[in-house]
Short mmCIF file of C-alpha atoms and ligand atoms in Angstrom, two decimals:
data_model
loop_
_atom_site.label_atom_id
_atom_site.label_comp_id
_atom_site.label_asym_id
_atom_site.label_seq_id
_atom_site.Cartn_x
_atom_site.Cartn_y
_atom_site.Cartn_z
CA UNK C 1 -48.70 36.26 -39.48
CA UNK C 2 -45.49 37.53 -37.85
CA UNK C 3 -42.38 36.24 -39.65
CA UNK C 4 -39.66 34.03 -38.22
CA UNK C 5 -36.15 35.51 -38.50
CA UNK C 6 -33.39 33.21 -39.71
CA UNK C 7 -29.95 34.77 -39.34
CA UNK C 8 -26.46 33.63 -40.33
CA UNK C 9 -23.06 35.34 -40.38
CA UNK C 10 -21.55 34.01 -43.60
CA UNK C 11 -22.94 34.45 -47.12
CA UNK C 12 -22.20 30.88 -48.27
CA UNK C 13 -24.15 29.50 -45.32
CA UNK C 14 -27.27 31.39 -46.31
CA UNK C 15 -27.15 30.88 -50.09
CA UNK C 16 -29.00 27.55 -50.00
CA UNK C 17 -31.60 28.88 -47.58
CA UNK C 18 -32.35 31.80 -49.89
CA UNK C 19 -33.03 29.40 -52.74
CA UNK C 20 -35.46 27.42 -50.59
CA UNK C 21 -37.68 30.48 -50.00
CA UNK C 22 -40.69 31.20 -52.21
CA UNK C 23 -42.38 34.51 -53.01
CA UNK C 24 -39.16 36.34 -52.17
CA UNK C 25 -38.58 40.07 -51.88
CA UNK C 26 -35.31 41.79 -51.11
CA UNK C 27 -35.44 44.65 -48.64
CA UNK C 28 -32.68 47.04 -47.50
CA UNK C 29 -32.03 47.15 -43.79
CA UNK C 30 -29.24 49.56 -42.90
CA UNK C 31 -26.29 48.43 -44.98
CA UNK C 32 -27.78 44.96 -45.36
CA UNK C 33 -30.12 43.32 -47.82
CA UNK C 34 -32.56 40.89 -46.23
CA UNK C 35 -34.84 38.47 -48.02
CA UNK C 36 -38.44 37.94 -47.06
CA UNK C 37 -40.37 34.93 -48.31
CA UNK C 38 -42.27 31.81 -47.37
CA UNK C 39 -40.98 28.34 -46.51
CA UNK C 40 -43.29 25.47 -45.63
CA UNK C 41 -46.12 27.99 -45.64
CA UNK C 42 -44.49 30.20 -42.99
CA UNK C 43 -43.34 33.79 -43.33
CA UNK C 44 -39.57 34.00 -43.05
CA UNK C 45 -37.07 36.88 -43.00
CA UNK C 46 -33.58 35.71 -43.91
CA UNK C 47 -30.70 37.98 -42.94
CA UNK C 48 -26.94 37.94 -43.26
CA UNK C 49 -25.60 39.50 -40.06
CA UNK C 50 -21.94 39.49 -41.04
CA UNK C 51 -19.35 38.48 -38.47
CA UNK C 52 -18.99 39.60 -34.85
CA UNK C 53 -21.14 40.67 -31.92
CA UNK C 54 -21.89 44.23 -33.02
CA UNK C 55 -22.95 43.16 -36.52
CA UNK C 56 -25.12 40.41 -35.04
CA UNK C 57 -26.72 42.70 -32.43
CA UNK C 58 -27.57 45.45 -34.92
CA UNK C 59 -29.03 42.88 -37.34
CA UNK C 60 -31.16 41.29 -34.62
CA UNK C 61 -32.39 44.67 -33.41
CA UNK C 62 -33.26 45.86 -36.91
CA UNK C 63 -35.14 42.62 -37.67
CA UNK C 64 -37.20 42.95 -34.50
CA UNK C 65 -37.95 46.65 -34.99
CA UNK C 66 -38.67 46.49 -38.71
CA UNK C 67 -40.39 43.12 -39.12
CA UNK C 68 -41.78 42.44 -35.63
CA UNK C 69 -40.43 38.89 -35.92
CA UNK C 70 -42.09 36.26 -33.73
CA UNK C 71 -38.95 34.13 -33.20
CA UNK C 72 -35.29 34.32 -34.08
CA UNK C 73 -33.05 31.41 -35.09
CA UNK C 74 -29.32 31.70 -35.71
CA UNK C 75 -27.58 29.13 -37.89
CA UNK C 76 -23.91 28.84 -38.68
CA UNK C 77 -20.60 27.29 -37.74
CA UNK C 78 -18.58 27.21 -34.53
CA UNK C 79 -15.31 25.89 -33.18
CA UNK C 80 -15.64 22.81 -30.95
CA UNK C 81 -14.35 23.21 -27.38
CA UNK C 82 -15.84 20.50 -25.21
CA UNK C 83 -14.38 16.98 -25.27
CA UNK C 84 -16.10 14.93 -27.96
CA UNK C 85 -17.48 17.98 -29.78
CA UNK C 86 -16.02 17.12 -33.16
CA UNK C 87 -15.96 18.57 -36.65
CA UNK C 88 -19.26 17.71 -38.35
CA UNK C 89 -21.26 17.59 -35.10
CA UNK C 90 -24.07 20.04 -34.38
CA UNK C 91 -24.44 22.02 -31.17
CA UNK C 92 -27.89 23.29 -30.20
CA UNK C 93 -27.34 26.10 -27.69
CA UNK C 94 -29.22 26.09 -24.39
CA UNK C 95 -27.44 29.25 -23.19
CA UNK C 96 -24.88 31.81 -24.32
CA UNK C 97 -22.12 33.80 -22.64
CA UNK C 98 -19.71 36.47 -23.95
CA UNK C 99 -16.27 35.04 -23.20
CA UNK C 100 -14.62 38.44 -23.79
CA UNK C 101 -16.91 40.45 -21.49
CA UNK C 102 -14.94 41.64 -18.46
CA UNK C 103 -15.93 44.81 -16.57
CA UNK C 104 -14.18 43.62 -13.38
CA UNK C 105 -13.65 44.80 -10.73
CA UNK C 106 -16.86 46.83 -11.20
CA UNK C 107 -18.81 43.68 -12.11
CA UNK C 108 -17.92 39.99 -11.97
CA UNK C 109 -16.02 38.77 -15.03
CA UNK C 110 -18.36 37.75 -17.90
CA UNK C 111 -21.39 39.49 -16.33
CA UNK C 112 -23.05 41.92 -18.74
CA UNK C 113 -23.15 45.18 -16.77
CA UNK C 114 -26.62 46.21 -15.61
CA UNK C 115 -28.16 42.87 -16.55
CA UNK C 116 -26.97 41.03 -13.43
CA UNK C 117 -26.20 37.98 -15.50
CA UNK C 118 -23.52 36.42 -17.67
CA UNK C 119 -25.63 33.61 -19.15
CA UNK C 120 -28.52 34.21 -21.54
CA UNK C 121 -30.69 31.10 -21.96
CA UNK C 122 -32.29 30.23 -25.27
CA UNK C 123 -36.03 29.62 -25.56
CA UNK C 124 -36.83 26.12 -24.29
CA UNK C 125 -39.56 25.26 -26.78
CA UNK C 126 -37.67 26.55 -29.85
CA UNK C 127 -34.50 24.83 -28.66
CA UNK C 128 -36.25 21.48 -28.17
CA UNK C 129 -37.80 21.65 -31.62
CA UNK C 130 -34.45 22.54 -33.23
CA UNK C 131 -32.79 19.67 -31.36
CA UNK C 132 -35.40 17.24 -32.74
CA UNK C 133 -34.76 18.54 -36.26
CA UNK C 134 -30.97 18.23 -35.75
CA UNK C 135 -31.37 14.64 -34.46
CA UNK C 136 -33.44 13.76 -37.49
CA UNK C 137 -30.91 15.27 -39.95
CA UNK C 138 -27.88 13.63 -38.36
CA UNK C 139 -29.63 10.25 -38.08
CA UNK C 140 -29.09 9.96 -41.81
CA UNK C 141 -26.50 12.51 -42.99
CA UNK C 142 -26.10 10.72 -46.32
CA UNK C 143 -29.55 11.95 -47.26
CA UNK C 144 -28.19 15.49 -47.32
CA UNK C 145 -24.44 15.27 -47.94
CA UNK C 146 -22.08 13.22 -50.07
CA UNK C 147 -20.50 10.77 -47.58
CA UNK C 148 -17.21 10.86 -49.51
CA UNK C 149 -16.97 14.58 -48.72
CA UNK C 150 -17.66 13.88 -45.05
CA UNK C 151 -14.98 11.17 -44.98
CA UNK C 152 -12.45 13.48 -46.68
CA UNK C 153 -13.17 16.08 -43.99
CA UNK C 154 -12.71 13.37 -41.31
CA UNK C 155 -16.38 13.39 -40.26
CA UNK C 156 -17.50 9.91 -39.21
CA UNK C 157 -20.57 9.63 -37.01
CA UNK C 158 -21.77 13.19 -36.41
CA UNK C 159 -23.54 13.81 -33.09
CA UNK C 160 -25.92 16.44 -31.73
CA UNK C 161 -24.90 18.16 -28.46
CA UNK C 162 -26.86 20.64 -26.34
CA UNK C 163 -25.40 23.13 -23.90
CA UNK C 164 -23.44 26.33 -23.41
CA UNK C 165 -22.02 28.17 -26.42
CA UNK C 166 -19.65 31.10 -25.85
CA UNK C 167 -19.22 34.09 -28.15
CA UNK C 168 -16.50 36.72 -28.56
CA UNK C 169 -14.97 39.00 -31.14
CA UNK C 170 -12.12 36.61 -31.85
CA UNK C 171 -11.67 33.70 -34.22
CA UNK C 172 -10.05 31.14 -31.91
CA UNK C 173 -7.34 29.49 -33.97
CA UNK C 174 -4.59 28.37 -31.63
CA UNK C 175 -4.53 25.39 -29.33
CA UNK C 176 -3.23 27.61 -26.50
CA UNK C 177 -6.19 29.99 -26.81
CA UNK C 178 -8.66 27.14 -27.01
CA UNK C 179 -7.19 25.51 -23.89
CA UNK C 180 -7.33 28.82 -22.03
CA UNK C 181 -10.99 29.25 -23.02
CA UNK C 182 -11.81 25.70 -21.93
CA UNK C 183 -10.11 26.31 -18.58
CA UNK C 184 -12.08 29.55 -18.08
CA UNK C 185 -15.39 28.11 -19.31
CA UNK C 186 -15.28 24.35 -18.72
CA UNK C 187 -18.97 23.90 -19.58
CA UNK C 188 -18.62 25.53 -23.02
CA UNK C 189 -19.24 23.16 -25.91
CA UNK C 190 -18.41 25.56 -28.72
CA UNK C 191 -17.15 29.05 -29.53
CA UNK C 192 -18.39 31.46 -32.18
CA UNK C 193 -18.69 35.21 -32.70
CA UNK C 194 -22.37 36.22 -32.67
CA UNK C 195 -24.79 34.12 -30.61
CA UNK C 196 -24.48 35.80 -27.21
CA UNK C 197 -25.09 39.20 -28.78
CA UNK C 198 -28.30 38.03 -30.46
CA UNK C 199 -29.35 36.30 -27.23
CA UNK C 200 -28.95 39.59 -25.34
CA UNK C 201 -31.00 41.54 -27.90
CA UNK C 202 -33.75 38.91 -27.89
CA UNK C 203 -33.73 38.99 -24.08
CA UNK C 204 -34.19 42.79 -24.25
CA UNK C 205 -37.18 42.52 -26.56
CA UNK C 206 -38.70 39.30 -25.20
CA UNK C 207 -38.30 37.52 -28.56
CA UNK C 208 -37.82 33.72 -28.33
CA UNK C 209 -34.35 32.82 -29.60
CA UNK C 210 -32.58 29.57 -30.47
CA UNK C 211 -29.35 28.73 -32.27
CA UNK C 212 -27.71 25.77 -33.87
CA UNK C 213 -24.08 25.59 -34.96
CA UNK C 214 -22.26 23.02 -37.03
CA UNK C 215 -18.74 22.39 -35.75
CA UNK C 216 -16.36 23.45 -38.54
CA UNK C 217 -13.08 23.20 -36.59
CA UNK C 218 -11.71 22.50 -33.12
CA UNK C 219 -10.69 26.15 -32.49
CA UNK C 220 -7.07 25.01 -32.47
CA UNK C 221 -3.91 25.34 -34.58
CA UNK C 222 -5.65 23.60 -37.49
CA UNK C 223 -8.85 25.67 -37.28
CA UNK C 224 -8.46 27.34 -40.67
CA UNK C 225 -7.63 24.18 -42.66
CA UNK C 226 -10.65 23.22 -44.77
CA UNK C 227 -12.75 26.03 -43.19
CA UNK C 228 -14.17 27.46 -46.46
CA UNK C 229 -14.67 24.06 -48.00
CA UNK C 230 -16.44 22.87 -44.87
CA UNK C 231 -18.87 25.79 -44.96
CA UNK C 232 -19.68 25.31 -48.63
CA UNK C 233 -19.92 21.54 -48.74
CA UNK C 234 -21.11 20.59 -45.28
CA UNK C 235 -22.38 23.39 -43.02
CA UNK C 236 -24.55 25.12 -45.63
CA UNK C 237 -26.23 21.80 -46.48
CA UNK C 238 -26.76 20.92 -42.84
CA UNK C 239 -28.39 24.35 -42.31
CA UNK C 240 -30.71 23.81 -45.25
CA UNK C 241 -31.64 20.30 -44.09
CA UNK C 242 -32.07 21.37 -40.49
CA UNK C 243 -34.18 24.47 -41.06
CA UNK C 244 -36.29 22.79 -43.75
CA UNK C 245 -36.95 19.88 -41.37
CA UNK C 246 -37.67 22.25 -38.49
CA UNK C 247 -40.09 24.47 -40.45
CA UNK C 248 -41.75 21.41 -42.00
CA UNK C 249 -42.44 20.00 -38.52
CA UNK C 250 -43.63 23.39 -37.26
CA UNK C 251 -46.07 23.63 -40.16
CA UNK C 252 -47.93 20.50 -38.99
CA UNK C 253 -48.01 21.19 -35.24
N1 ADE P 1 -16.62 30.03 -35.91
C1 ADE P 1 -16.20 28.86 -36.43
N2 ADE P 1 -15.04 28.47 -35.91
C2 ADE P 1 -14.71 29.42 -34.99
C3 ADE P 1 -13.61 29.60 -34.15
N3 ADE P 1 -12.61 28.72 -34.13
N4 ADE P 1 -13.57 30.71 -33.36
C4 ADE P 1 -14.58 31.61 -33.39
N5 ADE P 1 -15.64 31.49 -34.20
C5 ADE P 1 -15.71 30.40 -34.99
#
């Protein structure tokens, strides 16, 4: 059975996932340690990509080459851009774009040279199944997270969104930058630093790819307030709930 790759950029996000795996082995992959194991009877390779597009692309490539993974799923946090995309919501990506790719005037802005495209869609089937798992987790967040913590972090009725996520090698942490990004990419729901790179690698290799991000901040002047706490107390638990629900459903279909 070919394994499913689960990738995240931040250690704390992956800690809970690692504990959920059974029959684990740790394997070196370049400068990284990845964990292989089983979860809901399925072979899984769990990898920490570290932050940024290059780190994410090399991790994705190594996972495909070394483990011949059947599917790749990225989990993590993102800054909310679109109206109504609030802290505590989840965004399931339908497509990715690199917001800092600009080889103009040789190629149109955002287009990845030689690919003839700026947008990289995620796999429809994987994306739909992740969306169902996200809906099921957020229908009853109290099952997974202490509601007092959510209230303290100003999360009230978390929603699931689907759409464009943009990636770039920049943590967006000013309101001016966020507004500029929204003006340039009005369809973008969220911004992060890895997804578009993994989408491009998976496109190259024909590996189905999907991604889900929990909104940790609004990519504005207050983006860094509560960021670490949010990852530890909310995002990591959402990831565990989401991927456990998703793999559990996959096991019976
Ligand atoms: N990941 C989480 N929040 C982010 C932000 N504001 N900018 C880029 N990546 C992020």
